[in-house]
Tab-separated table of C-alpha atoms and ligand atoms in Angstrom:
chain	number	residue	atom	x	y	z
A	1	MET	CA	8.209	15.993	-14.263
A	2	THR	CA	4.928	14.759	-12.842
A	3	HIS	CA	4.895	11.363	-14.624
A	4	VAL	CA	4.887	8.587	-12.347
A	5	THR	CA	5.513	5.150	-13.475
A	6	LYS	CA	7.369	3.437	-10.662
A	7	ALA	CA	6.097	2.120	-7.304
A	8	VAL	CA	8.090	1.180	-4.526
A	9	PHE	CA	6.072	-1.669	-2.389
A	10	PRO	CA	7.737	-2.059	1.533
A	11	VAL	CA	7.020	-5.523	2.392
A	12	ALA	CA	10.035	-6.517	4.630
A	13	GLY	CA	7.584	-6.232	7.691
A	14	LEU	CA	7.214	-8.907	10.067
A	15	GLY	CA	3.493	-9.389	10.503
A	16	THR	CA	3.859	-10.166	14.182
A	17	ARG	CA	0.221	-9.238	14.740
A	18	PHE	CA	-0.730	-12.148	12.485
A	19	LEU	CA	1.333	-14.947	14.365
A	20	PRO	CA	1.124	-17.674	14.093
A	21	ALA	CA	0.001	-17.535	10.594
A	22	THR	CA	2.746	-15.182	9.782
A	23	LYS	CA	5.035	-17.644	11.145
A	24	SER	CA	5.553	-19.334	7.730
A	25	VAL	CA	3.488	-17.058	5.402
A	26	PRO	CA	4.345	-13.335	4.724
A	27	LYS	CA	1.478	-11.080	5.997
A	28	GLU	CA	1.414	-9.698	2.413
A	29	MET	CA	0.050	-13.125	1.204
A	30	LEU	CA	-2.809	-13.429	3.563
A	31	PRO	CA	-5.702	-13.771	1.188
A	32	LEU	CA	-8.330	-11.025	1.379
A	33	ILE	CA	-11.274	-13.161	0.034
A	34	ASP	CA	-9.336	-15.165	-2.484
A	35	ARG	CA	-6.294	-12.845	-3.565
A	36	PRO	CA	-3.410	-12.032	-1.272
A	37	LEU	CA	-3.176	-8.364	0.066
A	38	ILE	CA	0.249	-7.753	-1.986
A	39	HIS	CA	-2.354	-8.442	-5.297
A	40	TYR	CA	-4.722	-5.425	-3.936
A	41	ALA	CA	-1.714	-3.282	-4.077
A	42	VAL	CA	-0.062	-4.189	-7.385
A	43	GLU	CA	-3.419	-4.005	-8.764
A	44	GLU	CA	-4.139	-0.416	-7.694
A	45	ALA	CA	-0.700	0.444	-9.258
A	46	ARG	CA	-1.430	-1.056	-12.177
A	47	ALA	CA	-4.839	0.827	-12.513
A	48	ALA	CA	-2.774	3.785	-11.892
A	49	GLY	CA	-0.464	3.563	-14.959
A	50	ILE	CA	2.795	1.945	-12.765
A	51	GLU	CA	5.133	0.203	-15.033
A	52	GLU	CA	7.877	-0.787	-12.534
A	53	PHE	CA	7.251	-2.435	-9.352
A	54	ILE	CA	10.033	-2.391	-6.780
A	55	PHE	CA	9.505	-4.603	-3.852
A	56	ILE	CA	11.445	-4.092	-0.573
A	57	THR	CA	11.735	-7.561	1.015
A	58	SER	CA	13.328	-9.476	3.646
A	59	ALA	CA	14.421	-13.242	4.534
A	60	GLY	CA	11.060	-15.084	4.497
A	61	LYS	CA	9.109	-13.445	1.770
A	62	ALA	CA	9.882	-16.111	-0.871
A	63	ALA	CA	6.484	-16.973	-1.205
A	64	LEU	CA	5.879	-13.072	-1.927
A	65	GLU	CA	8.388	-13.344	-4.819
A	66	ASN	CA	7.056	-16.696	-6.465
A	67	TYR	CA	3.659	-14.970	-6.440
A	68	PHE	CA	5.021	-12.862	-9.776
A	69	VAL	CA	6.569	-15.501	-11.330
A	70	ASP	CA	4.902	-16.800	-14.391
A	71	MET	CA	3.913	-20.447	-14.792
A	72	PRO	CA	3.185	-21.090	-18.363
A	73	GLU	CA	3.241	-25.349	-17.686
A	74	LEU	CA	0.288	-24.543	-15.228
A	75	GLU	CA	-1.236	-22.167	-17.762
A	76	GLU	CA	-1.017	-24.832	-20.672
A	77	THR	CA	-2.483	-27.461	-18.038
A	78	LEU	CA	-5.675	-25.207	-17.336
A	79	ALA	CA	-5.995	-24.032	-20.709
A	80	ARG	CA	-6.170	-27.824	-21.899
A	81	ALA	CA	-8.685	-28.681	-19.047
A	82	GLY	CA	-10.876	-25.636	-20.283
A	83	LYS	CA	-10.758	-24.229	-16.668
A	84	THR	CA	-10.979	-20.738	-18.190
A	85	SER	CA	-11.884	-18.767	-14.650
A	86	ALA	CA	-8.670	-20.539	-12.812
A	87	LEU	CA	-6.581	-19.764	-16.008
A	88	HIS	CA	-7.734	-16.276	-15.713
A	89	ALA	CA	-7.335	-15.958	-12.288
A	90	LEU	CA	-3.495	-17.153	-12.667
A	91	GLN	CA	-2.825	-14.671	-15.379
A	92	SER	CA	-3.989	-11.885	-13.454
A	93	THR	CA	-0.929	-12.411	-11.091
A	94	GLN	CA	1.231	-11.179	-14.355
A	95	ILE	CA	2.578	-7.893	-14.743
A	96	ALA	CA	2.397	-7.688	-18.352
A	97	GLY	CA	5.017	-5.540	-20.071
A	98	GLY	CA	6.222	-4.516	-16.256
A	99	THR	CA	9.175	-5.038	-14.477
A	100	VAL	CA	9.316	-6.551	-11.291
A	101	ARG	CA	12.500	-6.176	-8.631
A	102	PHE	CA	13.009	-7.156	-5.313
A	103	VAL	CA	15.587	-5.296	-3.021
A	104	ARG	CA	16.575	-7.080	0.251
A	105	GLN	CA	16.227	-5.069	3.478
A	106	GLU	CA	18.849	-6.803	5.758
A	107	ASN	CA	17.640	-5.270	9.198
A	108	PRO	CA	14.261	-3.904	9.986
A	109	ARG	CA	15.012	-0.442	10.355
A	110	GLY	CA	11.761	1.167	9.650
A	111	LEU	CA	9.801	2.397	6.394
A	112	GLY	CA	12.065	5.416	5.766
A	113	HIS	CA	15.065	2.928	5.681
A	114	ALA	CA	13.065	0.623	3.206
A	115	VAL	CA	12.490	3.117	1.048
A	116	SER	CA	15.600	4.552	0.812
A	117	LEU	CA	17.287	1.288	-0.629
A	118	ALA	CA	15.053	2.215	-3.950
A	119	ARG	CA	17.344	4.915	-4.600
A	120	ASP	CA	19.280	3.444	-7.220
A	121	LEU	CA	16.119	1.806	-9.139
A	122	ILE	CA	14.128	5.350	-9.206
A	123	GLY	CA	16.742	7.445	-10.050
A	124	ASP	CA	15.749	10.960	-10.643
A	125	GLU	CA	11.822	11.121	-10.986
A	126	PRO	CA	8.982	11.034	-8.732
A	127	PHE	CA	7.641	7.550	-7.542
A	128	ALA	CA	4.667	6.029	-5.543
A	129	VAL	CA	4.948	4.222	-2.265
A	130	ILE	CA	2.292	2.029	-1.449
A	131	LEU	CA	1.631	0.092	1.949
A	132	PRO	CA	-0.034	-3.242	1.054
A	133	ASP	CA	-1.507	-3.484	4.734
A	134	ASP	CA	-3.729	-0.134	3.980
A	135	VAL	CA	-6.185	-1.621	1.441
A	136	ILE	CA	-8.591	1.033	-0.174
A	137	ARG	CA	-11.902	0.180	-1.812
A	138	ALA	CA	-12.448	2.935	-4.202
A	139	ASP	CA	-14.557	3.620	-7.433
A	140	THR	CA	-11.430	5.122	-8.752
A	141	PRO	CA	-8.183	3.463	-7.478
A	142	ALA	CA	-6.976	5.618	-4.635
A	143	LEU	CA	-3.418	5.901	-6.271
A	144	ASP	CA	-4.538	6.853	-9.538
A	145	GLN	CA	-6.732	9.667	-7.918
A	146	MET	CA	-3.162	10.889	-6.524
A	147	ILE	CA	-1.158	10.896	-9.450
A	148	ARG	CA	-4.123	12.643	-11.148
A	149	ALA	CA	-3.858	15.798	-8.373
A	150	PHE	CA	-0.108	15.292	-8.333
A	151	GLY	CA	-0.143	16.502	-12.239
A	152	GLN	CA	-1.480	19.632	-11.006
A	153	PHE	CA	0.514	20.031	-7.765
A	154	PRO	CA	3.611	18.487	-8.199
A	155	ALA	CA	5.113	18.666	-4.408
A	156	HIS	CA	5.310	15.324	-2.475
A	157	MET	CA	1.936	13.887	-1.882
A	158	VAL	CA	0.822	11.832	1.181
A	159	ALA	CA	-2.940	10.263	1.247
A	160	THR	CA	-4.955	11.312	4.125
A	161	GLU	CA	-7.712	10.314	6.201
A	162	THR	CA	-9.631	11.471	8.967
A	163	VAL	CA	-8.742	9.083	12.288
A	164	PRO	CA	-10.451	9.125	15.502
A	165	ALA	CA	-8.400	11.371	17.823
A	166	GLU	CA	-7.743	8.363	20.315
A	167	LYS	CA	-6.115	6.447	17.562
A	168	LEU	CA	-3.269	9.335	15.955
A	169	SER	CA	-0.908	8.235	17.801
A	170	SER	CA	-0.562	5.248	15.630
A	171	TYR	CA	-0.296	7.061	12.632
A	172	GLY	CA	1.622	9.977	10.907
A	173	VAL	CA	-0.227	13.124	11.282
A	174	ALA	CA	-0.855	16.280	9.077
A	175	ASP	CA	-0.114	19.834	10.100
A	176	ILE	CA	-2.656	21.367	7.487
A	177	ALA	CA	-2.235	25.218	6.621
A	178	GLN	CA	-4.812	25.298	4.014
A	179	THR	CA	-7.543	23.143	2.309
A	180	PHE	CA	-8.316	23.195	-1.413
A	181	GLY	CA	-10.787	20.510	-2.085
A	182	ARG	CA	-9.136	16.978	-1.490
A	183	ILE	CA	-5.972	18.643	-1.289
A	184	GLN	CA	-4.378	19.482	2.001
A	185	ASN	CA	-1.204	22.187	1.907
A	186	LEU	CA	0.663	21.227	4.680
A	187	ARG	CA	2.890	23.268	6.910
A	188	GLY	CA	4.189	19.928	8.911
A	189	LEU	CA	3.893	16.396	9.527
A	190	VAL	CA	4.584	14.411	12.863
A	191	GLU	CA	4.969	10.647	13.144
A	192	LYS	CA	3.131	9.068	16.029
A	193	PRO	CA	2.856	12.097	17.962
A	194	ARG	CA	1.745	11.420	21.571
A	195	ALA	CA	-1.364	11.746	23.010
A	196	GLY	CA	-3.333	15.133	22.909
A	197	GLU	CA	-0.228	16.697	20.798
A	198	ALA	CA	-1.601	15.500	17.235
A	199	PRO	CA	-1.717	18.775	14.862
A	200	SER	CA	-4.915	17.459	13.346
A	201	ARG	CA	-7.152	14.532	12.985
A	202	SER	CA	-5.658	14.046	9.291
A	203	GLY	CA	-3.882	10.485	9.643
A	204	ILE	CA	-1.432	9.403	6.865
A	205	VAL	CA	-2.302	6.717	5.002
A	206	GLY	CA	-0.233	4.134	2.991
A	207	ARG	CA	-0.009	5.969	-0.373
A	208	TYR	CA	2.984	8.381	-0.902
A	209	ILE	CA	3.914	10.436	-4.253
A	210	LEU	CA	7.365	11.384	-3.602
A	211	GLN	CA	10.064	13.623	-5.468
A	212	PRO	CA	13.416	11.985	-5.671
A	213	SER	CA	14.701	14.736	-3.485
A	214	ILE	CA	13.401	12.703	-0.547
A	215	PHE	CA	16.539	10.385	-0.892
A	216	ASP	CA	18.678	12.979	0.071
A	217	HIS	CA	17.042	13.153	3.227
A	218	LEU	CA	16.477	9.333	3.877
A	219	CYS	CA	20.249	8.835	3.768
A	220	GLY	CA	21.466	9.831	7.184
A	221	LEU	CA	18.203	10.487	8.865
A	222	ALA	CA	18.525	10.199	12.614
A	223	PRO	CA	16.111	7.376	14.034
A	224	GLY	CA	12.557	8.676	15.088
A	225	SER	CA	9.236	7.234	16.601
A	226	GLY	CA	10.249	3.746	17.520
A	227	GLY	CA	13.981	3.864	17.150
A	228	GLU	CA	13.195	3.674	13.605
A	229	ILE	CA	14.091	5.672	10.619
A	230	GLN	CA	10.981	7.135	9.536
A	231	LEU	CA	9.690	8.214	5.971
A	232	THR	CA	7.404	10.789	7.579
A	233	ASP	CA	10.333	12.675	9.322
A	234	ALA	CA	12.338	12.825	5.799
A	235	ILE	CA	9.115	14.332	4.149
A	236	ALA	CA	9.103	16.717	6.804
A	237	ALA	CA	12.453	17.391	6.293
A	238	ASP	CA	12.327	18.089	2.765
A	239	LEU	CA	8.942	20.049	3.185
A	240	ALA	CA	10.468	23.587	2.763
A	241	ASN	CA	12.380	22.272	-0.617
A	242	ALA	CA	9.858	20.362	-2.250
A	243	GLY	CA	6.451	21.262	-0.557
A	244	VAL	CA	4.233	18.586	0.813
A	245	ASN	CA	0.262	18.031	0.001
A	246	GLY	CA	-2.346	15.739	1.689
A	247	PHE	CA	-4.588	14.327	-0.649
A	248	ALA	CA	-7.971	13.382	1.025
A	249	PHE	CA	-8.712	10.492	-1.240
A	250	GLU	CA	-12.276	9.328	-2.154
A	251	GLY	CA	-12.883	5.766	-0.598
A	252	GLN	CA	-12.902	3.357	2.214
A	253	ARG	CA	-9.529	2.361	3.670
A	254	PHE	CA	-8.926	-0.848	5.749
A	255	ASP	CA	-5.859	-1.498	8.069
A	256	CYS	CA	-5.325	-5.038	7.193
A	257	GLY	CA	-2.229	-5.144	9.444
A	258	SER	CA	-4.724	-5.740	12.390
A	259	VAL	CA	-7.151	-8.330	12.730
A	260	ARG	CA	-10.073	-6.458	13.036
A	261	GLY	CA	-9.279	-4.463	9.871
A	262	PHE	CA	-8.661	-7.499	7.789
A	263	LEU	CA	-12.143	-9.183	9.082
A	264	GLU	CA	-13.854	-5.396	8.165
A	265	ALA	CA	-12.175	-5.844	4.639
A	266	THR	CA	-13.358	-9.088	4.091
A	267	MET	CA	-16.731	-8.283	4.950
A	268	ALA	CA	-16.505	-5.273	2.802
A	269	PHE	CA	-14.849	-6.822	-0.491
A	270	ALA	CA	-17.427	-9.997	-0.164
A	271	GLN	CA	-20.553	-7.228	-0.510
A	272	ASP	CA	-18.562	-6.426	-4.420
A	273	ARG	CA	-18.903	-9.826	-5.167
A	274	PRO	CA	-22.209	-11.062	-6.209
A	275	GLU	CA	-21.620	-14.690	-5.348
A	276	LEU	CA	-20.540	-13.998	-1.789
A	277	SER	CA	-22.717	-10.763	-1.032
A	278	ASP	CA	-25.292	-12.854	0.932
A	279	VAL	CA	-22.661	-14.658	3.391
A	280	PHE	CA	-22.618	-11.879	5.880
A	281	ALA	CA	-26.299	-11.140	5.477
A	282	GLY	CA	-26.985	-14.283	7.198
A	283	ASP	CA	-28.935	-15.931	4.639
A	284	SER	CA	-26.144	-17.804	2.746
A	285	SER	CA	-27.604	-21.205	1.677
A	286	SER	CA	-24.027	-23.155	2.012
A	287	CYS	CA	-24.494	-22.380	6.165
A	288	ILE	CA	-25.194	-25.817	8.039
A	289	ARG	CA	-27.384	-24.683	10.942
A	290	ALA	CA	-28.175	-26.392	14.051
A	291	ALA	CA	-32.203	-27.801	14.115
B	301	G1P	C1	3.221	3.690	8.493
B	301	G1P	C2	3.793	5.578	8.722
B	301	G1P	C3	2.692	6.252	9.120
B	301	G1P	C4	1.002	5.790	8.541
B	301	G1P	C5	0.887	4.267	8.646
B	301	G1P	C6	-0.304	4.339	7.668
B	301	G1P	O1	3.210	3.503	10.106
B	301	G1P	O2	4.800	5.522	9.244
B	301	G1P	O3	3.080	7.279	8.893
B	301	G1P	O4	0.483	6.696	9.307
B	301	G1P	O5	1.988	3.671	8.280
B	301	G1P	O6	-0.546	2.715	7.533
B	301	G1P	P1	3.373	2.002	10.584
B	301	G1P	O7	1.743	1.364	10.351
B	301	G1P	O8	4.126	1.198	9.553
B	301	G1P	O9	3.734	1.912	11.934
């Protein structure tokens, strides 16, 4: 079975790199231009045909949960006032025909633990995992690229990109046996390898398509890197059974979990908006310059 209709969004993280902003605002709700990070993740999933959206949340994420609630009264007010573009912006948060579910992760025990909590909602079918911190700017949404490839190569699939050698110890890293175009057949994966011990420069980016057999490994897995239950370790443990492919997606990825990455994403996405593309060129007419 290669039809992928469900996606898991782990959004329980504390966002400490964005304190004090994240003291009262979930990091997934920080706006990239004028949409919160979670909006980009959901939009990408929708464009890839996802119909069921499963959020693994934690305490303090009410603003994120509210983001997907319909607001018919506000819609009516905007419609009556003829505020069409505001109305469309509001409607873009609706998951038409889709299903939204929230599962609470009570303790921060790691990405693998967060994904394991979706087991009952996923059942016995392949599913996607999207980490909203990783925002990908691409002509064809990255998850859509992966789902198409997964149709031909239905093993576990992890998105990969080439990462500078000195940064590899912040990533899961692929051990590549063979490459066929964008597909990398993996013989292993290592979560956050020590400096100089990474098996390649292909770092794992926050997009996964996983076979349900992953849950057999997630439940009961020993803590790994950082004392947390790691998704990478569970995928590695299921490699002999289900196989694992890396997918070197087409597109530009931004680590919006870091202030620098967020800023770079803001500049790049502004280029895609005709009304904003001049802002970072330094000739914005709305800038007030000192005489
Ligand atoms: C997680 C994964 C890691 C992956 C990274 C991509 O790490 O565990 O394998 O490379 O996301 O963003 P985190 O950044 O949550 O520490």
